PDB file of C-alpha atoms and ligand atoms in Angstrom:
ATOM      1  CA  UNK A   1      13.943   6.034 -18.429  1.00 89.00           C
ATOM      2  CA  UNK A   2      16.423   5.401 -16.133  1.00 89.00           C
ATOM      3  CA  UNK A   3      19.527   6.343 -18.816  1.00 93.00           C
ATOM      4  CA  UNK A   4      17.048   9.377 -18.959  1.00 92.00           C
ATOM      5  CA  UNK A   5      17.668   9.947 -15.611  1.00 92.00           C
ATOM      6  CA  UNK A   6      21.174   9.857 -15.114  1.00 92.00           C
ATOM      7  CA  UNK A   7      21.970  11.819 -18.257  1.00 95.00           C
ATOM      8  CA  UNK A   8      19.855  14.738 -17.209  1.00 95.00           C
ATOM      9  CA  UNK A   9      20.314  14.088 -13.719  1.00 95.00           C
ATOM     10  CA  UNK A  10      16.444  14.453 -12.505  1.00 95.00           C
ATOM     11  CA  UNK A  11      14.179  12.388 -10.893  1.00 94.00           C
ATOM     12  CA  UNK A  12      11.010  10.906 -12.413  1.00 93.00           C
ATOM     13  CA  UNK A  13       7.475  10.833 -11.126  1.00 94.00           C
ATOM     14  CA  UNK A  14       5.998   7.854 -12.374  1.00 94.00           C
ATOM     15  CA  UNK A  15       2.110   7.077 -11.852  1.00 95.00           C
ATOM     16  CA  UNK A  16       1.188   3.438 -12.065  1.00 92.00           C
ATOM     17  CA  UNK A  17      -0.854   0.345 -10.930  1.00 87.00           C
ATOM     18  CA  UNK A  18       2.228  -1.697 -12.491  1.00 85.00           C
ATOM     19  CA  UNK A  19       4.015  -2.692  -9.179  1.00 85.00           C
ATOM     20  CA  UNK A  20       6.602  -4.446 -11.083  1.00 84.00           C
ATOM     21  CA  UNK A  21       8.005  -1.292 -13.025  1.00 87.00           C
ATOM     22  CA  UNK A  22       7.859   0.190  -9.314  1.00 90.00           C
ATOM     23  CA  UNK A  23      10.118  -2.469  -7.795  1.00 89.00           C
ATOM     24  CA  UNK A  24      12.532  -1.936 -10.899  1.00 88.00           C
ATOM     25  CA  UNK A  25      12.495   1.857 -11.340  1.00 91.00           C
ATOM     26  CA  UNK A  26      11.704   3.443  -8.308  1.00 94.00           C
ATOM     27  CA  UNK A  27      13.428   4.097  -4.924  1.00 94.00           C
ATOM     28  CA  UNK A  28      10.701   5.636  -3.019  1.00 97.00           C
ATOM     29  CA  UNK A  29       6.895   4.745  -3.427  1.00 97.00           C
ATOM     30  CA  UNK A  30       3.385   6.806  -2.361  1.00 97.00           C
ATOM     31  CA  UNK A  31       0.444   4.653  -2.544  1.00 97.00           C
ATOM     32  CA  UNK A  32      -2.886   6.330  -2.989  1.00 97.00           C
ATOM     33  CA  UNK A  33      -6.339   5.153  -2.402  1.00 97.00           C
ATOM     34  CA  UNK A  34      -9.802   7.401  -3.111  1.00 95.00           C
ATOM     35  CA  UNK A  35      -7.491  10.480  -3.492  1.00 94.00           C
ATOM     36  CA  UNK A  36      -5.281  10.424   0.108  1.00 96.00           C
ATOM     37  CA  UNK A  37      -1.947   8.750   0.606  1.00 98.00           C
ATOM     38  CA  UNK A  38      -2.520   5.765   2.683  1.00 98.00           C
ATOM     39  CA  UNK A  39       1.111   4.619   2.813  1.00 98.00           C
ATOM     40  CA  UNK A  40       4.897   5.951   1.803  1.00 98.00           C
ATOM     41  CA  UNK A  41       8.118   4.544   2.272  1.00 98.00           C
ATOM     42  CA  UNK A  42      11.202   3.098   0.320  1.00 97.00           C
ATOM     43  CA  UNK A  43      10.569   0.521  -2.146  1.00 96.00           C
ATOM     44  CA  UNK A  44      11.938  -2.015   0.570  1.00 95.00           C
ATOM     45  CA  UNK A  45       9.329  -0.907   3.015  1.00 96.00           C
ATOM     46  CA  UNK A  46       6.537  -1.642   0.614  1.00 95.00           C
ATOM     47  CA  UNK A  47       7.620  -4.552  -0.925  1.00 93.00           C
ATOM     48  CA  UNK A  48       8.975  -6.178   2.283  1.00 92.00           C
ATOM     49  CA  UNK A  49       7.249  -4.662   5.149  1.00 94.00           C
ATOM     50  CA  UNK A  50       4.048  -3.386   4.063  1.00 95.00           C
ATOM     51  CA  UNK A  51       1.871  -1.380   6.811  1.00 96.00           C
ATOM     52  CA  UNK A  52      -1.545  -0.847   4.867  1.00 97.00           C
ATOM     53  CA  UNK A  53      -4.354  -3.504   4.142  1.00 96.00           C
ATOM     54  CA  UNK A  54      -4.527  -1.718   0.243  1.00 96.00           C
ATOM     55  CA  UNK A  55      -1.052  -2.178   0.386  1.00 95.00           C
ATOM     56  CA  UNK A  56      -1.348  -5.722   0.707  1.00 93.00           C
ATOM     57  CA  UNK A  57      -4.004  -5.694  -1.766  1.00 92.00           C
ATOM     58  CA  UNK A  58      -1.964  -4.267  -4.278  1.00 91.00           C
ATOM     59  CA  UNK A  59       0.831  -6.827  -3.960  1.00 89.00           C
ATOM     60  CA  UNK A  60      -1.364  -9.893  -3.523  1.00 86.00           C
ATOM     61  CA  UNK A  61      -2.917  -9.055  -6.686  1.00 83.00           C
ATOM     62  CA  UNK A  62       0.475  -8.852  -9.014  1.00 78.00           C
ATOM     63  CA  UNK A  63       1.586 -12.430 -10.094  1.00 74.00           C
ATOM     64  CA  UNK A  64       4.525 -13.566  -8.667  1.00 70.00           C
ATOM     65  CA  UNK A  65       7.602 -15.170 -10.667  1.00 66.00           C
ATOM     66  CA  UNK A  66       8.337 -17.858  -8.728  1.00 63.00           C
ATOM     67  CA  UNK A  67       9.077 -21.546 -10.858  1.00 57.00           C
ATOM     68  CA  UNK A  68       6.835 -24.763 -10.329  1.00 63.00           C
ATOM     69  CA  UNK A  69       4.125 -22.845  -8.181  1.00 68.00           C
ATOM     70  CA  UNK A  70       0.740 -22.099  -9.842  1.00 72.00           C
ATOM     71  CA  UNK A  71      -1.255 -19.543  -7.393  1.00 72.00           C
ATOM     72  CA  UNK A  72      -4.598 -17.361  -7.695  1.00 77.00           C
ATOM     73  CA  UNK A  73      -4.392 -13.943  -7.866  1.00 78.00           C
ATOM     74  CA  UNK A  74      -6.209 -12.465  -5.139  1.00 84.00           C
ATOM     75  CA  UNK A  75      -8.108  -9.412  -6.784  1.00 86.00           C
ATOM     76  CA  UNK A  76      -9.205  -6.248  -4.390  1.00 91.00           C
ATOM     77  CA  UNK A  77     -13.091  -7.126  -4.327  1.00 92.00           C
ATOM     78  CA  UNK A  78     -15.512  -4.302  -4.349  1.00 94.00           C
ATOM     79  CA  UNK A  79     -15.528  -0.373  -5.867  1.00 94.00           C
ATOM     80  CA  UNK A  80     -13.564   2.249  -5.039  1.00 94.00           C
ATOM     81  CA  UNK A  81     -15.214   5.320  -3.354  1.00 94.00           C
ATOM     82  CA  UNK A  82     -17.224   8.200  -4.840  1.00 94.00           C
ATOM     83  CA  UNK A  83     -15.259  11.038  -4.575  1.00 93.00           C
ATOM     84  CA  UNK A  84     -17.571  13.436  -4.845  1.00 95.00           C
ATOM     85  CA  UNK A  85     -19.052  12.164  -2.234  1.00 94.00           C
ATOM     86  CA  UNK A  86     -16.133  11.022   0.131  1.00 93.00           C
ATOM     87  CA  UNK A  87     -16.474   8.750   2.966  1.00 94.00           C
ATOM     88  CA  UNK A  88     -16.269  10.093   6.786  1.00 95.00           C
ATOM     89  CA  UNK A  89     -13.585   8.046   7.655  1.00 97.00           C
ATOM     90  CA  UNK A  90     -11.117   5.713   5.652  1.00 98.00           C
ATOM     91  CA  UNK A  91     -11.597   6.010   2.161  1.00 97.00           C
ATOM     92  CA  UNK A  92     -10.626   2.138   1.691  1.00 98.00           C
ATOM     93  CA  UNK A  93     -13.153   0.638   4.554  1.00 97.00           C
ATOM     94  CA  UNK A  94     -15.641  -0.523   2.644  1.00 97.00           C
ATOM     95  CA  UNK A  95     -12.780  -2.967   0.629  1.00 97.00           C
ATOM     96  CA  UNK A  96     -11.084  -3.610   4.006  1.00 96.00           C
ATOM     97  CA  UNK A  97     -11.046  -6.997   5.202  1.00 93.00           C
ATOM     98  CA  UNK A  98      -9.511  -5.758   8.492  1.00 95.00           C
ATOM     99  CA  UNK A  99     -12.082  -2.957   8.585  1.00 96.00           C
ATOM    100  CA  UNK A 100     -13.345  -2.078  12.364  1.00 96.00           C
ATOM    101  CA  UNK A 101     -15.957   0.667  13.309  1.00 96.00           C
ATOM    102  CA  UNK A 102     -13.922   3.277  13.918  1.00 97.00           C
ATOM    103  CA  UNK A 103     -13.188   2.732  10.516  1.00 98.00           C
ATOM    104  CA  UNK A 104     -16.077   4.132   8.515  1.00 97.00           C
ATOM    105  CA  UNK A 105     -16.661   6.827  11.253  1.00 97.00           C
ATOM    106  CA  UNK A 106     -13.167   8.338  11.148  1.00 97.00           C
ATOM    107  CA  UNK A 107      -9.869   8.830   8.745  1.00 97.00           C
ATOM    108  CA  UNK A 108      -7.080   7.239  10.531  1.00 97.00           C
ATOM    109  CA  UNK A 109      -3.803   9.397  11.417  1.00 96.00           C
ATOM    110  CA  UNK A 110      -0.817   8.778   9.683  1.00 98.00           C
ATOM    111  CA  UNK A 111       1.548   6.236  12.381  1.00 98.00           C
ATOM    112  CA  UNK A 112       5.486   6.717  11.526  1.00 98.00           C
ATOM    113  CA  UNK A 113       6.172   2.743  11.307  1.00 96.00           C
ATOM    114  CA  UNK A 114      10.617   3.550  10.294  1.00 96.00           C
ATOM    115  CA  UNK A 115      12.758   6.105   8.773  1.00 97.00           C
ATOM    116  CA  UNK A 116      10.467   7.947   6.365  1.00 97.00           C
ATOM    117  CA  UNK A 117       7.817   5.172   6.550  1.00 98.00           C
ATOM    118  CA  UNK A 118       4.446   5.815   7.342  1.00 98.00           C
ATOM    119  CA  UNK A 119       0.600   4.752   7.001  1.00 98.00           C
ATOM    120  CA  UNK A 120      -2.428   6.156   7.616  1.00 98.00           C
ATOM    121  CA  UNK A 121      -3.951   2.964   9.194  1.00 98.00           C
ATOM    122  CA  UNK A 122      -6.137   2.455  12.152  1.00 97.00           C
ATOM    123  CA  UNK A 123      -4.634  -1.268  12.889  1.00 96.00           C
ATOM    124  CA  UNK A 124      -1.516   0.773  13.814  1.00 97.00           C
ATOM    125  CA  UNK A 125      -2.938   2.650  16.507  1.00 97.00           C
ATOM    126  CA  UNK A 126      -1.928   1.446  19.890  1.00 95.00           C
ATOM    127  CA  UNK A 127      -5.007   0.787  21.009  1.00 95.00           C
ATOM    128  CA  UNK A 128      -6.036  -1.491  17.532  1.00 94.00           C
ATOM    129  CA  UNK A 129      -6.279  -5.444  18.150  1.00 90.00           C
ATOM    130  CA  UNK A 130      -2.861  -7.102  18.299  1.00 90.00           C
ATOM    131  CA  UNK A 131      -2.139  -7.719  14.465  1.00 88.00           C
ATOM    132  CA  UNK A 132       1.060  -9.795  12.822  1.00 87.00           C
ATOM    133  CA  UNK A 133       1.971  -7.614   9.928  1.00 87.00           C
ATOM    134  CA  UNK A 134       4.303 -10.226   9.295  1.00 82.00           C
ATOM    135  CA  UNK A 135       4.699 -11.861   6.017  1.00 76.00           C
ATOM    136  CA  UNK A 136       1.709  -9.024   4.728  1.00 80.00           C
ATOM    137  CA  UNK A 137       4.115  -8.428   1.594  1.00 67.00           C
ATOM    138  CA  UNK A 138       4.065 -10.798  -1.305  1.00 52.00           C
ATOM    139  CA  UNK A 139       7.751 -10.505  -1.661  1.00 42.00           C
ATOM    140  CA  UNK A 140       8.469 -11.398   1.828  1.00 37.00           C
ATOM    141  CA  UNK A 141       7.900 -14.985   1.347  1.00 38.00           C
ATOM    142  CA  UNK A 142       9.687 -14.856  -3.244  1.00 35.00           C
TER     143      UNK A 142
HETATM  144  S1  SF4 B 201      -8.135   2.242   8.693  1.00 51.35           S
HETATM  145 FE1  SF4 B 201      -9.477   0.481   8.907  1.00 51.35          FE
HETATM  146  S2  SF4 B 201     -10.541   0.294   6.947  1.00 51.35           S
HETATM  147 FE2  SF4 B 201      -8.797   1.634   6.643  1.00 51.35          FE
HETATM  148  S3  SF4 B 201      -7.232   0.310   5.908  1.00 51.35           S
HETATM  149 FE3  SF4 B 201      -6.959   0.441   8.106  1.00 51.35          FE
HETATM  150  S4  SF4 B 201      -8.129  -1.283   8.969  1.00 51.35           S
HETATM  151 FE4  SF4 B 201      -8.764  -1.016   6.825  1.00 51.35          FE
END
């Protein structure tokens, strides 16, 4: 695919749970959840800097590579949402361990987090709880 690419000179869409062809064939990434983007940024940004709790589901649930170490996979627990009959307010609350009333009431905004980054998250509104995104992206800590 990526020979594809450069011979023809075009870019490639690629639609996929499989976050390690991401990390190895893609330069920008959209995450979706229950039909809306919930977060978009550069590879870096989602691998390293993650901004969205399905986000960090996503990447807590790939296995890592990493020698001598022998850890769970952490799977996303619960159902995704009906679509045809959509939640009021974010389509991932019911799966969200960070999930606060406003929550199922409302869908969050979209909060500009860096250069072309940006995640439709109510923990990043300025009046959410104080929250240490640090360290939220498996391959912060690889
Ligand atoms: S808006 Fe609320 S429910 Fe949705 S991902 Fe953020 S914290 Fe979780």
């Amino acid at each position: 695919m990526k020979d594809l690419k450069e011979k023809l000179n075009t870019s490639i869409i690629l639609i996929t749970h499989d976050l390690g062809v991401v990390a190895d064939l893609c330069s920008r990434i959209i995450v979706m959840y229950g039909g809306v983007i919930v977060e978009e940024g550069t590879t870096d940004d989602i691998f390293y800097s993650p901004r969205h709790p399905y986000t960090w589901g996503l990447l807590n649930s790939i296995p890592k590579v990493s020698l001598g170490t022998r850890e769970k996979l952490i799977p996303i627990e619960g159902s995704p949402p009906d679509l045809l009959k959509p939640p009021a307010g974010c389509p991932f609350a019911a799966r969200c361990d960070y999930a606060m009333r406003i929550c199922a009431e409302k869908m969050p905004e979209y909060y500009e987090v860096g250069d072309g980054h940006r995640s439709m998250c109510w923990l990043l509104h300025p009046d959410a709880p104080e929250m240490d995104f640090t360290g939220k992206g498996v391959r912060a800590n690889a």
